[in-house]
Each structure stands twice: as C-alpha cells, then as structure tokens.
Short mmCIF file of C-alpha atoms and ligand atoms in Angstrom, two decimals:
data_model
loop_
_atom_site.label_atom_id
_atom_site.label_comp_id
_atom_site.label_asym_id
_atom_site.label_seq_id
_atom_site.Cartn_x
_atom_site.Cartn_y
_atom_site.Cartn_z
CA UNK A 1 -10.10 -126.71 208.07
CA UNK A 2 -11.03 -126.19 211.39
CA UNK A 3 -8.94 -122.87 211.29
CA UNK A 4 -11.19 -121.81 208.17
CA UNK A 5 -14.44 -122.45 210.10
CA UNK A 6 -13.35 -120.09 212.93
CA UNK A 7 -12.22 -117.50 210.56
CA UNK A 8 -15.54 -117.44 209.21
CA UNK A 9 -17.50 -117.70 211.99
CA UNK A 10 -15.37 -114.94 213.28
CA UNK A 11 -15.63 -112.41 210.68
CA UNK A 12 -19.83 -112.56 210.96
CA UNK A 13 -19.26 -111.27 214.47
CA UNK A 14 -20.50 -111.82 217.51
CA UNK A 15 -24.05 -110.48 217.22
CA UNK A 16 -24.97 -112.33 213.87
CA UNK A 17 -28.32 -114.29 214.25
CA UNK A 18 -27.56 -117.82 213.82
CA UNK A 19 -30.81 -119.76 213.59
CA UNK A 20 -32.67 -122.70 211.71
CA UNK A 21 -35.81 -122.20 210.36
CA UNK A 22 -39.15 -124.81 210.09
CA UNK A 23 -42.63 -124.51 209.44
CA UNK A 24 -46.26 -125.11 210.76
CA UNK A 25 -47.56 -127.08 207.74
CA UNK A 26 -44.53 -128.83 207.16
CA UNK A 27 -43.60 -130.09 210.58
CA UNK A 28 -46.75 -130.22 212.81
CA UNK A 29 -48.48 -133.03 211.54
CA UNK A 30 -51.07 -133.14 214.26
CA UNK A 31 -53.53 -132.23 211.59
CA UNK A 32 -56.38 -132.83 213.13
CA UNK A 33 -56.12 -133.00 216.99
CA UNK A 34 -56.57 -130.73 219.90
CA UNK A 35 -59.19 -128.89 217.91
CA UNK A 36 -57.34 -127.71 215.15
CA UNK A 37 -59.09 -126.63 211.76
CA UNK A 38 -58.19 -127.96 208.71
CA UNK A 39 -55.73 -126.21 206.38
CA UNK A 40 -55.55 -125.56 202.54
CA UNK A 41 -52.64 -128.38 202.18
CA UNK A 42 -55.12 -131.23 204.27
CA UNK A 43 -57.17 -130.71 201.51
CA UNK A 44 -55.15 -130.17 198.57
CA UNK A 45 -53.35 -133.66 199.59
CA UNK A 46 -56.54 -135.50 199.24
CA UNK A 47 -56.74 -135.03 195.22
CA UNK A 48 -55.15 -137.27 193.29
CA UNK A 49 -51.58 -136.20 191.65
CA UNK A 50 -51.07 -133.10 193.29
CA UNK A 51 -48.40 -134.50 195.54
CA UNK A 52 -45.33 -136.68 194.89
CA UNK A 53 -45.77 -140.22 196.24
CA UNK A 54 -49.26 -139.48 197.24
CA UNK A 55 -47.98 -137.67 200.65
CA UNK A 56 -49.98 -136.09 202.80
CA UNK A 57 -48.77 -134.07 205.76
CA UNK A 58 -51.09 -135.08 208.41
CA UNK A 59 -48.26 -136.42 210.35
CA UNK A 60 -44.88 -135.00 208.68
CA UNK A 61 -42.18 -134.95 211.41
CA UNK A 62 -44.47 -134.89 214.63
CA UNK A 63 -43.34 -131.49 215.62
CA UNK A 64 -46.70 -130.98 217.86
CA UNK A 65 -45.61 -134.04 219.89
CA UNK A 66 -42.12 -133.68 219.62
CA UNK A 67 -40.85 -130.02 219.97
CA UNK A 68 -39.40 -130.32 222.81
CA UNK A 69 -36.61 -133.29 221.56
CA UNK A 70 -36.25 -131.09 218.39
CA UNK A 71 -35.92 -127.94 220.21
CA UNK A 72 -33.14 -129.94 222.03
CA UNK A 73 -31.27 -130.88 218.72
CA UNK A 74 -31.64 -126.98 217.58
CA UNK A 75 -29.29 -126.11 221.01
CA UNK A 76 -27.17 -129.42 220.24
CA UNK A 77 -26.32 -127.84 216.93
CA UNK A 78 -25.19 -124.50 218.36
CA UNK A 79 -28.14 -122.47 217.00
CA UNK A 80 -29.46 -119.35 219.03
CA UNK A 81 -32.39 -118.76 217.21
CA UNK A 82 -35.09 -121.12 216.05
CA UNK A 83 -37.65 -119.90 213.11
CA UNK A 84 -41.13 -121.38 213.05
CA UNK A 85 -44.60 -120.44 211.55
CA UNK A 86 -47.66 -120.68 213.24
CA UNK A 87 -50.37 -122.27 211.92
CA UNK A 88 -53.36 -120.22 211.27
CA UNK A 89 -55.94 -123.02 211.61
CA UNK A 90 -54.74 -124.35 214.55
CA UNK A 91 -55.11 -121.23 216.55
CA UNK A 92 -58.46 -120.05 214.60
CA UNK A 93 -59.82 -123.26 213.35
CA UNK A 94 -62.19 -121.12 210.96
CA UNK A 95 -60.09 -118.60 210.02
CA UNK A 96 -61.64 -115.39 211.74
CA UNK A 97 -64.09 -116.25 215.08
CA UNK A 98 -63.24 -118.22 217.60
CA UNK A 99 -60.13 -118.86 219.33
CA UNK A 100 -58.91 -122.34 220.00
CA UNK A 101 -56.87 -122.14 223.75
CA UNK A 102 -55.33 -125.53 222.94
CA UNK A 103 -53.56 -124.02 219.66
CA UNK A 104 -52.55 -121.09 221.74
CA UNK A 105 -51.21 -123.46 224.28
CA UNK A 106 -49.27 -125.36 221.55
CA UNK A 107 -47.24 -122.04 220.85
CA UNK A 108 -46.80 -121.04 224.18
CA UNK A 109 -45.69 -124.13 225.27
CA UNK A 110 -42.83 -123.91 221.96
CA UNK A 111 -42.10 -120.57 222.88
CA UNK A 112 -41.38 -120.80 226.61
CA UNK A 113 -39.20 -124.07 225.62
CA UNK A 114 -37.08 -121.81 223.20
CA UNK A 115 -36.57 -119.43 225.89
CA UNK A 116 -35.62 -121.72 228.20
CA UNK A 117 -33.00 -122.97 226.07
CA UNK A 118 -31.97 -119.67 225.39
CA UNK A 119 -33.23 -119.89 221.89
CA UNK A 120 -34.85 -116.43 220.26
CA UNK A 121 -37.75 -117.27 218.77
CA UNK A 122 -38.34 -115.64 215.59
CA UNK A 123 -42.11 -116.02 214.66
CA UNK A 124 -43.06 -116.55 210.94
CA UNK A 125 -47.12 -115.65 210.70
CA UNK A 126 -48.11 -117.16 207.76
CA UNK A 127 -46.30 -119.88 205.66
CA UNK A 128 -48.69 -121.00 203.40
CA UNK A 129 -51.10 -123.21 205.46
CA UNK A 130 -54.30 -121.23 204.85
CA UNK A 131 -57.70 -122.18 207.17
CA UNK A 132 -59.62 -124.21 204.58
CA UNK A 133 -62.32 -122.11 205.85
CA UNK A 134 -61.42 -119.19 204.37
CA UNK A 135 -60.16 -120.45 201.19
CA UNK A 136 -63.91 -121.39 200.69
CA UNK A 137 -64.61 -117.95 200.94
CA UNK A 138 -62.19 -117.11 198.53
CA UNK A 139 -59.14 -116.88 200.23
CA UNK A 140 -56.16 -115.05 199.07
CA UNK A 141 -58.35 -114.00 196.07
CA UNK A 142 -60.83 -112.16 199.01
CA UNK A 143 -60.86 -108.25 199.50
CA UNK A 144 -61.81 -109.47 202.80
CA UNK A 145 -58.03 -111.33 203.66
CA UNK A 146 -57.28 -108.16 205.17
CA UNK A 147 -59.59 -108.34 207.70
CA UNK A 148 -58.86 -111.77 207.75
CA UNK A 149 -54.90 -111.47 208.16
CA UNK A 150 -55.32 -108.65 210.47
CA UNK A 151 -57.77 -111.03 213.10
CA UNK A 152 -54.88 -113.73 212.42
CA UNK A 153 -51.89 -111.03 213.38
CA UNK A 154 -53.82 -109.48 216.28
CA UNK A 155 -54.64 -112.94 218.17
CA UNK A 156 -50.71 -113.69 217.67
CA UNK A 157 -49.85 -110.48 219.09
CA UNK A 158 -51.61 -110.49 221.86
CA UNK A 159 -50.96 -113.93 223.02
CA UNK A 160 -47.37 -114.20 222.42
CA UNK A 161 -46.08 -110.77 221.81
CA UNK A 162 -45.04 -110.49 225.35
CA UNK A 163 -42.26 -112.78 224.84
CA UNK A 164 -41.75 -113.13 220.81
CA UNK A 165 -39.95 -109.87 219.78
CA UNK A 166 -39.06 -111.26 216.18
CA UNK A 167 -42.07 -111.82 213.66
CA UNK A 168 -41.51 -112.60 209.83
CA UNK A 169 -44.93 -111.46 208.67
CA UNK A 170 -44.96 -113.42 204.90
CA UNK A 171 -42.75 -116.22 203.72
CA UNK A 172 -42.08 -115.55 200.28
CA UNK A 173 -45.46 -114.38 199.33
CA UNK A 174 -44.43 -114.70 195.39
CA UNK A 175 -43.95 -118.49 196.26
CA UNK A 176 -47.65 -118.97 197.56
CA UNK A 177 -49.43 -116.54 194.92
CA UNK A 178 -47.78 -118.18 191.77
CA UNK A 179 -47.82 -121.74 192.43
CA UNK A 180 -51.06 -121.72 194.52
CA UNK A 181 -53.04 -119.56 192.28
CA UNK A 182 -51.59 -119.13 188.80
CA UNK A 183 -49.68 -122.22 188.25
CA UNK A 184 -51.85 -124.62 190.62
CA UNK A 185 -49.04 -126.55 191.37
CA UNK A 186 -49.50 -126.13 195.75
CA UNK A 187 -52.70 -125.77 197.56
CA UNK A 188 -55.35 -124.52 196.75
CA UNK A 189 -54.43 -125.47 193.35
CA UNK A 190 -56.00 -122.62 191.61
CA UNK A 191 -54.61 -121.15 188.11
CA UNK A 192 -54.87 -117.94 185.78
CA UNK A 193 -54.72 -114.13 185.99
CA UNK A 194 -57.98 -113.58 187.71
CA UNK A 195 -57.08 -115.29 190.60
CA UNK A 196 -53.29 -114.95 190.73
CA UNK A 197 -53.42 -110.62 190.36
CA UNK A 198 -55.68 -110.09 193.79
CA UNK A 199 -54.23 -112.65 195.41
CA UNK A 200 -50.75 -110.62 194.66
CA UNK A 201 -52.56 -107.42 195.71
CA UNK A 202 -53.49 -108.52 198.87
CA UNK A 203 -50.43 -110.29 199.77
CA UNK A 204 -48.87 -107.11 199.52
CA UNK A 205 -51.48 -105.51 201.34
CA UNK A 206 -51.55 -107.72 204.22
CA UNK A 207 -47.32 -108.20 204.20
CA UNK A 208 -47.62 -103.84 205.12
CA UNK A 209 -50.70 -104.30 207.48
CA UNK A 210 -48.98 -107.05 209.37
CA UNK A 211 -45.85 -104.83 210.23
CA UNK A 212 -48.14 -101.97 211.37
CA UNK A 213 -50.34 -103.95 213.39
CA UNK A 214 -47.17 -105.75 215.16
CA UNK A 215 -45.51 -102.25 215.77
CA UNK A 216 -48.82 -101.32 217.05
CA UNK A 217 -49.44 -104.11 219.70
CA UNK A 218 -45.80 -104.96 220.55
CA UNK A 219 -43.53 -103.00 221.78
CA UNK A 220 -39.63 -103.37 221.23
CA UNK A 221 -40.91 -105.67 218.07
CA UNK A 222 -38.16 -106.31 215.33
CA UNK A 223 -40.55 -106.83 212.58
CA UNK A 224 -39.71 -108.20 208.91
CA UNK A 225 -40.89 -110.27 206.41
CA UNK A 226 -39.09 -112.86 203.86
CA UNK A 227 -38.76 -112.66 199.68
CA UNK A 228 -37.99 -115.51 197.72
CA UNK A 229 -35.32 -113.97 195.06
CA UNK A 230 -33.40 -115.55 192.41
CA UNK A 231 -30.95 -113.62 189.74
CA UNK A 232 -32.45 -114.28 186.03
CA UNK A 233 -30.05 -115.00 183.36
CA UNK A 234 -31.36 -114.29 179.27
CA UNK A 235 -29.97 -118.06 177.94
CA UNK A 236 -28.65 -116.03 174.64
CA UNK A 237 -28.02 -112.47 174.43
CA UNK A 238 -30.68 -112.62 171.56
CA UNK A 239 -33.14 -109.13 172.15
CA UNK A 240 -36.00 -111.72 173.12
CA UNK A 241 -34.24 -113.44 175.54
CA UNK A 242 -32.97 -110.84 177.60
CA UNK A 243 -36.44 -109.30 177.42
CA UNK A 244 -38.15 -112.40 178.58
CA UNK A 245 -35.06 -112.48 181.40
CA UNK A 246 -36.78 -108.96 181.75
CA UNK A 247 -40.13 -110.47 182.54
CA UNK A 248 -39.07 -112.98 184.91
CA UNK A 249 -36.90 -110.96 187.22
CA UNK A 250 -39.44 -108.70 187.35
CA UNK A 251 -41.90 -111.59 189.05
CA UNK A 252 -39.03 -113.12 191.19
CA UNK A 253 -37.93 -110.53 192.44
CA UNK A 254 -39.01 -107.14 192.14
CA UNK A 255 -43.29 -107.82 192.29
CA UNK A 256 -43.60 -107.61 196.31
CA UNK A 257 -40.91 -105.55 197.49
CA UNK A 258 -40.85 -102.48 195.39
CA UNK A 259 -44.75 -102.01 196.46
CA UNK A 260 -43.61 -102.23 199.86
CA UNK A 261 -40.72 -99.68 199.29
CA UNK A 262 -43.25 -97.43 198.61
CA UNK A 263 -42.42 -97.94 194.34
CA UNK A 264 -45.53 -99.33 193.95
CA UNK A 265 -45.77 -101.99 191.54
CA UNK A 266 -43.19 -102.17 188.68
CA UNK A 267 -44.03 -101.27 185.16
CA UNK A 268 -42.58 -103.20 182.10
CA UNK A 269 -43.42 -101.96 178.00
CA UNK A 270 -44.99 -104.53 176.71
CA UNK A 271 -45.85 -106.80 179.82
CA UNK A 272 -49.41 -107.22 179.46
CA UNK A 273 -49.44 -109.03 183.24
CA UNK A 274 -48.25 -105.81 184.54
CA UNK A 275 -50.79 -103.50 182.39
CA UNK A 276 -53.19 -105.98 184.21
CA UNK A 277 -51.96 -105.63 187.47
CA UNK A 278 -51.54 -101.54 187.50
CA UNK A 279 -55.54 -101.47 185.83
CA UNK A 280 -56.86 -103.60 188.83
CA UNK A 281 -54.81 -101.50 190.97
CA UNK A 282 -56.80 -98.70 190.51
CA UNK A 283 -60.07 -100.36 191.02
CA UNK A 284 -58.26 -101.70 194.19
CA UNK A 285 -59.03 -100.45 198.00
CA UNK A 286 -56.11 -99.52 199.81
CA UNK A 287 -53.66 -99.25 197.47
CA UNK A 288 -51.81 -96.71 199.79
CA UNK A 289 -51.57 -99.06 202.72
CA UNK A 290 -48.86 -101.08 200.34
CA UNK A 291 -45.55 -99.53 202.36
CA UNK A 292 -44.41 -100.10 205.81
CA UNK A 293 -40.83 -99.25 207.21
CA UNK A 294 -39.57 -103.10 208.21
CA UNK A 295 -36.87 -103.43 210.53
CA UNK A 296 -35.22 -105.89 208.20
CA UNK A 297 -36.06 -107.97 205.09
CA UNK A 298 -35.67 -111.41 205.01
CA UNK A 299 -34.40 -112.80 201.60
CA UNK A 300 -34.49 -116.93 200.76
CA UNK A 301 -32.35 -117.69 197.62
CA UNK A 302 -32.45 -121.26 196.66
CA UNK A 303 -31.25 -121.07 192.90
CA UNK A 304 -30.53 -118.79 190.18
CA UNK A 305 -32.39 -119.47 186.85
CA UNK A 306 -32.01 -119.04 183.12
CA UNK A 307 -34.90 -118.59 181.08
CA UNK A 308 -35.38 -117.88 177.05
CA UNK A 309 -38.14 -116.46 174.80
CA UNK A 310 -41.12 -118.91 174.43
CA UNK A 311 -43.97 -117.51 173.31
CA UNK A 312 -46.25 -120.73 174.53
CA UNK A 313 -46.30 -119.66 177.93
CA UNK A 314 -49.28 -117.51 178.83
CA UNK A 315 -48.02 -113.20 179.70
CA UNK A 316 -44.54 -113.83 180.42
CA UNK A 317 -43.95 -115.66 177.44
CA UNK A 318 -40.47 -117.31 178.85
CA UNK A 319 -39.25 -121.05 180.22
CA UNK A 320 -36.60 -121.77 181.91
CA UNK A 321 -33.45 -123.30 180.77
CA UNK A 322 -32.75 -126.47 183.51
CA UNK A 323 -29.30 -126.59 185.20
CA UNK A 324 -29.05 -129.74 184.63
CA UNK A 325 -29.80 -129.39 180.53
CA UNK A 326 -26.96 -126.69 180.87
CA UNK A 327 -24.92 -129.05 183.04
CA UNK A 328 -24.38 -126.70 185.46
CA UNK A 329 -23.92 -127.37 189.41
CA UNK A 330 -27.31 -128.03 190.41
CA UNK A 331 -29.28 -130.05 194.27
CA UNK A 332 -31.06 -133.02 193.51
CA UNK A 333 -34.17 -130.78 192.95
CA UNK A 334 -32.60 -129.56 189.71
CA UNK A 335 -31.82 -126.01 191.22
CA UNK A 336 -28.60 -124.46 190.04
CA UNK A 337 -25.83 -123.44 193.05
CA UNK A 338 -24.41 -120.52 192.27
CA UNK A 339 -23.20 -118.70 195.52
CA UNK A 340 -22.36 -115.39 193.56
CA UNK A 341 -25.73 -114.84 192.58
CA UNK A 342 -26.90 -115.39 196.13
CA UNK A 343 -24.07 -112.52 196.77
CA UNK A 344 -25.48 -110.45 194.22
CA UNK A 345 -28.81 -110.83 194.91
CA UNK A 346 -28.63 -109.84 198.93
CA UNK A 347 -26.51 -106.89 197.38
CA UNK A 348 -29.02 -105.93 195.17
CA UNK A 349 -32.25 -105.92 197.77
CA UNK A 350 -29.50 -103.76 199.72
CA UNK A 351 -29.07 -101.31 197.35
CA UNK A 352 -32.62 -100.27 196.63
CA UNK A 353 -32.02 -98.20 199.41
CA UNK A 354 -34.76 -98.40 202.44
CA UNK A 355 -33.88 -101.59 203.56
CA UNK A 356 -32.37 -101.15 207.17
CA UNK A 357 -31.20 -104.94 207.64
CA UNK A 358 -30.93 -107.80 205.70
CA UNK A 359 -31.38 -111.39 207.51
CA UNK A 360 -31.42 -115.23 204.93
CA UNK A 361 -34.28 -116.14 206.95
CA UNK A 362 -34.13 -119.66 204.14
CA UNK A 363 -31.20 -120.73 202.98
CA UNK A 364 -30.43 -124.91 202.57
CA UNK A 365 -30.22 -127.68 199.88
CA UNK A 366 -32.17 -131.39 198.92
CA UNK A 367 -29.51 -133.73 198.18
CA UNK A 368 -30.44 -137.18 198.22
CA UNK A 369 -29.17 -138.35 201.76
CA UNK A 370 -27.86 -141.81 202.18
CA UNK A 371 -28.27 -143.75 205.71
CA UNK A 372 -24.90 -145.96 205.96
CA UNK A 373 -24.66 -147.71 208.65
CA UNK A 374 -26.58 -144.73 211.03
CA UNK A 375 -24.29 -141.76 209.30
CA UNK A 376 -25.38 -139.41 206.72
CA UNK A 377 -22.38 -138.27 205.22
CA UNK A 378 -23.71 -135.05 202.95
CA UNK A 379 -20.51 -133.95 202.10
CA UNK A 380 -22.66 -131.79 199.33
CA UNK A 381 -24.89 -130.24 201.62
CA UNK A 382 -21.85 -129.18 203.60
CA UNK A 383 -20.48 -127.80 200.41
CA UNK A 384 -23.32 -125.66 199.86
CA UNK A 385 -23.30 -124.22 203.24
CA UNK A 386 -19.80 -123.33 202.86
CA UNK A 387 -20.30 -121.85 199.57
CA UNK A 388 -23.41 -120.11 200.73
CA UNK A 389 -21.74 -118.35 203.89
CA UNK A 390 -18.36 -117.35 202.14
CA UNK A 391 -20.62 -115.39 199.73
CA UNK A 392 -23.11 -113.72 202.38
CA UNK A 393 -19.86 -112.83 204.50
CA UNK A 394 -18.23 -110.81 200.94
CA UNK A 395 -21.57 -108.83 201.32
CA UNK A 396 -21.46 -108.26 204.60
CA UNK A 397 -17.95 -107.00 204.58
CA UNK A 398 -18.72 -104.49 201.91
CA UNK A 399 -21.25 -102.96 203.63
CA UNK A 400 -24.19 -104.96 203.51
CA UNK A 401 -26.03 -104.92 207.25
CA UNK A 402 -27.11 -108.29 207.09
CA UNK A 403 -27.92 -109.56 210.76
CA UNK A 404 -28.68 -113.27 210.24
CA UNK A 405 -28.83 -117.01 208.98
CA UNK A 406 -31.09 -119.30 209.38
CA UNK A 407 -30.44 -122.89 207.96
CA UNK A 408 -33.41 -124.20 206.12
CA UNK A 409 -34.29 -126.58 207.80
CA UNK A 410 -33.93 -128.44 210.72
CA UNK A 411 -35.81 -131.95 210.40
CA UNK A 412 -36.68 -133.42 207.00
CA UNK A 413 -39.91 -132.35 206.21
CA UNK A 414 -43.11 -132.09 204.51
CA UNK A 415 -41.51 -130.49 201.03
CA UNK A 416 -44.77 -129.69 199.66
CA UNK A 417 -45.70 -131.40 196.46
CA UNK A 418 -42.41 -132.75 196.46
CA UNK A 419 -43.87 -134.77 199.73
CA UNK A 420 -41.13 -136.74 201.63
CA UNK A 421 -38.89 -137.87 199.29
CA UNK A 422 -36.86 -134.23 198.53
CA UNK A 423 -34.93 -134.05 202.25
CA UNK A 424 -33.61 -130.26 202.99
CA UNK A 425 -32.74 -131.49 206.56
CA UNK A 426 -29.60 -130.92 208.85
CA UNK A 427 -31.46 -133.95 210.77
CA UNK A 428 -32.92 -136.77 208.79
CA UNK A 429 -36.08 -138.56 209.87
CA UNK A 430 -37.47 -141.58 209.46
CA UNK A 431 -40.60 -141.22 208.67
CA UNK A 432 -42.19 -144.84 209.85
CA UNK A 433 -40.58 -144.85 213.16
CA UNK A 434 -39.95 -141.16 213.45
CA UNK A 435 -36.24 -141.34 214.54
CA UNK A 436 -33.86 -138.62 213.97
CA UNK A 437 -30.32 -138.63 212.99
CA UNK A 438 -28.00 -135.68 212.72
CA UNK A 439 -26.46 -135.81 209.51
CA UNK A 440 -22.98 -134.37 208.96
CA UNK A 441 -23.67 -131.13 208.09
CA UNK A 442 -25.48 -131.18 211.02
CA UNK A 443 -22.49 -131.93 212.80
CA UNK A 444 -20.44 -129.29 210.74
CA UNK A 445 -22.96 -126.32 212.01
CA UNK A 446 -21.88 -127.81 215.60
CA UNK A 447 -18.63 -127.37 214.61
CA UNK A 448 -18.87 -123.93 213.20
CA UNK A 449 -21.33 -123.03 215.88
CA UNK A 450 -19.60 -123.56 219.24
CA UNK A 451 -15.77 -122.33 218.01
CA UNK A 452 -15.03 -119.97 220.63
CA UNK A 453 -15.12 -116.73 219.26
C1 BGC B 501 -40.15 -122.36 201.37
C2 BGC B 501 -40.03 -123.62 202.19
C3 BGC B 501 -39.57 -124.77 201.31
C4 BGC B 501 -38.24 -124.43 200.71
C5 BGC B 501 -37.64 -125.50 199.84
C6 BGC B 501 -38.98 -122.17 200.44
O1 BGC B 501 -39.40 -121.52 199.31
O2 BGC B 501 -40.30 -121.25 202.21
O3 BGC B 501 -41.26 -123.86 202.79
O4 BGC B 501 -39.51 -125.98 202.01
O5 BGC B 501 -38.41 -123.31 199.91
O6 BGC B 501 -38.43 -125.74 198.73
#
C-alpha cells in the first residue's frame, strides 16, 4: 500500500500543486461582526424551506476566529497550498463604496499566516456570497455587475496582490447562475429565463474582466478561474435521448468556457434557450470583452450524470436519471463516482485547445461520516480520492499539463442548502462545540503528502 501511495505521489512530480480548498460563505461564519455586510446566503437562510434542517451559516465552522488552528491542520496534512474565497461583503459591506479595513485585515491576517507556514495561497474572488446590497439592485441580473465585479477585483488587487500571486476569478459560475437564478434552489432564489440568461452573460463577462484587471494590477499573477463539468450520458440510445444528453452537456459544460475561448456562445438546432441567449447577445454591451488568455483553468467534477427526454421540463426538456435508480456507485448525495469520466472530462477541456494548464481546483466526496469512539474511519472517502488521483495522473501522463489538486474541502462546512448535515470534510467538526477531528482520509493525504519524494 504504502509503496502504491509513493508511486503515485511520485509520478505527479515534484512541482504539482497540492492544496485544499474552502470558502468565504461556507466557513466564515462571523456573519455579522467587525463590520461586515450582509450576504445573499444571510438572507436566503432566513426563508422558510430553502435550506435543509433550517441551517443558517452565520456561524458554520468559525473560520474568522479560527484560521489560524485550521491553517495549522492544512500544514499537518502535508498540503502546500490552501484555496479560499473572499467574501465580497465583508471587505465592501455594500457592494461598491466604501471599504471596510477590518475585512481587509481579516485577509491579510489569513494570508500572512499561509505564508508563514509556507502555504501558497491561491485566492478564489467570488464564490457565491453576493453583498445583499447589490442583489437589491439586481445583482447578477445587473448590466451594472461589471462595474460592480471590477470595484470588487480592484480593492483585492490592490490590497493583497503584493503577496497573493494565484487568483481563481469564478467558482463554477454555471453552479451560481442555474441554481440561484433559474432553478431557485441557492440564494437569491430567483427562477426563469429572464433572469438566468443575463445573469449567464455577465458571469462570463466579469470571469474575462477579472483576469484582465488582475494581469493589469499584479504583476507575476497566475490567474485562472474554475468550471464545474460533468460528462452527460443519453439513458437510451433512443434519437431523443441523446439529443436531450445534447442539451445538457451543452449547459454543464460547454456554456462558460467556449465564450471565454473566444467561441462565443454555443449554438444547438432546436435549443430554444440558446436562440434566446445568442438574440440577447446582440442587444448585449460588451459582448467582445467575453475572452481572456488564463494561465490555467480550473475544472471541479463531482459526478457524471445521465439524463433522458422529458418534455415537462421547461427549454431543455431533459431529467436526469439518479445513480442510485440505476444502482450505480454513487456519495451519499446521490452523485455517481465514475473516475473515467473525471479522466475524460479534464481531457476534453484540454483538448479544446487554448487552455495552457489545467489545475482540479474542487475535487472531494459527502459520505455520511461516523464518530466511533473519536475516529472517523471513511474508508469511502479514501476510496474516492484514490480513484480520483489514479485517473487525473492517466491524463497527466498522456499529455495533459495539469498543475494541481486541491481537496475539497478541509473542515465540514456550510454545504449550502444541503446545510450541515452533507459533510465533504477531510476534518469533521462538531458543530455545537466546534471541535475538529481529522478523519482518516485526512490522515491518508498525510500519508501520501509527506512520502519523501
Ligand atoms: C462548490 C462548493 C460545494 C461543492 C460540493 C462545488 O460545486 O464550489 O462550494 O461545497 O460543490 O457541493
């Protein structure tokens, strides 16, 4: 075993990016202290039903307080790079305007602790935690987010761009448009075409203008930002199945970064969404400002999905197919494992062409973790890490450039509308009494992590 682990550590190579990766609305808490502003998820946790177990993230895992004994568990693990996201409304408690120093403190504060520790700190800009403030003045859905975003970007720059050399600019902006603001399933809850096309459009314009505006103001920057991807399967090789297959991997995974590639958006027969999408388009500002040359792309796969014809469902007339109705491997959140996609799909971003380096800036599993007697043994979650690396490491050694991994995620968390209950840590938390415990896998990326190579 222990043979294996070195082997694969080994082949990655010496300068792979090993990291674990955590964000601002999910592990702050400190929601409303030191002057911070309040965010879209405060607010979307107030209404009733929106989140699992009535969870709000006000507290989460105490990051704000307690960076410094998690920063410590990130070196205990053998990590050399730590991912986090800075939130928007702590820093600019209205969105735009004023400054808050203590919110710039906060991230100094993280980031000089990181560096200390020798950890690179790669800096995510936005993950999802908009300034309520600006969602009241339309938010995503605003012509005026870039002038928004590019406030947001600036005031990072300049405060911590003389020691943060790696910025993410988006985390999977398909995740935020869809279920924010066509499904309404995460904050702000909103639904339908009219809000879910500009808010597309100007994720796409902002992921560009945030690359340009870091390669602008920092210099020596390694800039990227991250894509949520995940290889569609037709459930029958029925004509209407593959074409609503068609439709979805079009959304998951082709919507954001073929703009960016300078493609521009792709085009479907028959995909009334798209016809949508390409008519605003023209009627949009911009439109040109959609490329930018990233240093490297950072992909999250979490599942692969199967999907069949249903013509119920509003433009992309398809559903999806559960694993676990198709009693396939799947987490505890129903998602499918299925390392060769993962493999396929970092293949396939590589192969567009244009995409200089390729780092999993997500990658992880919710299994449901059991406490006996003060061990969590997740042999599973070790499986899928094992899984997960074998397959990145047969696309790095055909050619691939990929750079990086970064373990999603460090502590439990705030999982969104799942709440508390759906744990993607390598550290579980209590949540009363806040008390961490390394969990085996954990343990196993100690392992991996400090073999000599
Ligand atoms: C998001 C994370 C989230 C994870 C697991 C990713 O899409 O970036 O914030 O916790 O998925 O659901």
């Amino acid at each position: 075993m222990h043979q294996q682990h070195a082997l694969l550590r080994q082949s990655f190579g010496r300068n792979f990016q090993w990291g674990v990766a955590i964000s601002a609305g999910q592990n702050e808490g400190a929601w409303n202290v030191d002057g911070r502003g309040p965010s879209i998820w405060d607010q979307f946790a107030r209404k009733q039903g929106k989140i699992k177990g009535s969870a709000k993230p006000y507290h989460s895992c105490d990051f704000y307080y307690r960076y410094k004994d998690d920063l410590m568990l990130v070196k205990a693990m053998g990590f050399t790079s730590f991912r986090f996201s800075i939130s928007w409304s702590r820093i600019l408690p209205e969105g735009t305007g004023r400054i808050n120093k203590e919110g710039i403190a906060f991230y100094n504060r993280v980031i000089d602790e990181c560096l200390q520790l020798g950890l690179t700190p790669f800096v995510t800009l936005y993950h999802w935690d908009l300034p309520l403030a600006l969602h009241k003045e339309g938010g995503w859905t605003s012509h005026q987010m870039l002038k928004w975003f590019s406030r947001f970007v600036n005031v990072c720059t300049e405060s911590f761009g003389d020691r943060v050399k790696n910025w993410i600019v988006l985390n999977e902006p398909m995740g935020f448009t869809s279920l924010g603001y066509m499904i309404g399933k995460h904050a702000p809850g909103k639904t339908g075409l009219s809000n879910f096309l500009p808010a597309v459009h100007n994720a796409v314009l902002c992921q560009a203008e945030g690359g340009r505006l870091i390669r602008a103001a920092v210099p020596r920057a390694n800039i990227g930002t991250s894509f949520s991807c995940s290889e569609v399967h037709p459930f029958t090789q029925r004509e209407e199945d593959i074409k609503a297959a068609r439709r979805a991997d079009i959304l998951l995974n082709r919507l954001f970064i073929e703009p960016l590639l300078g493609r521009g958006y792709p085009q479907e027969p028959g995909f009334t969404l798209l016809d949508k999408l390409h008519l605003h388009n023209k009627a949009w500002k911009y439109t040109d400002r959609m490329q930018f040359n990233f240093d490297f792309i950072g992909v999250q796969n979490y599942f692969s999905t199967t999907v069949k014809y249903n013509p119920l469902i509003p433009y992309i007339q398809a559903s999806e197919v559960k694993a676990a109705t198709r009693k396939v491997p799947h987490t505890d959140m129903g998602w499918e494992v299925n390392a060769d996609s993962f493999y396929r799909m970092i293949k396939r971003f590589w192969l567009y062409g244009g995409v200089k380096e390729i780092m999993v800036t997500e990658s992880g599993a919710f299994y449901k973790d059991q406490l006996v007697n003060g061990i969590i043994n997740d042999t599973k979650r070790i499986a899928y890490f094992e899984q997960y690396l074998s397959a990145l490491l047969r696309a790095k050694k055909e050619g691939v450039n990929v750079g990086g991994y970064f373990a999603w995620t460090l502590t439990d968390n705030f999982e969104w509308a799942e709440g508390y209950h759906a744990r993607f840590g390598l550290v579980h938390v209590d949540f009363n009494t806040q008390l961490r415990t390394i969990k085996q896998s954990g343990y196993w990326f100690r392992d991996f992590l400090h073999d000599k190579i």
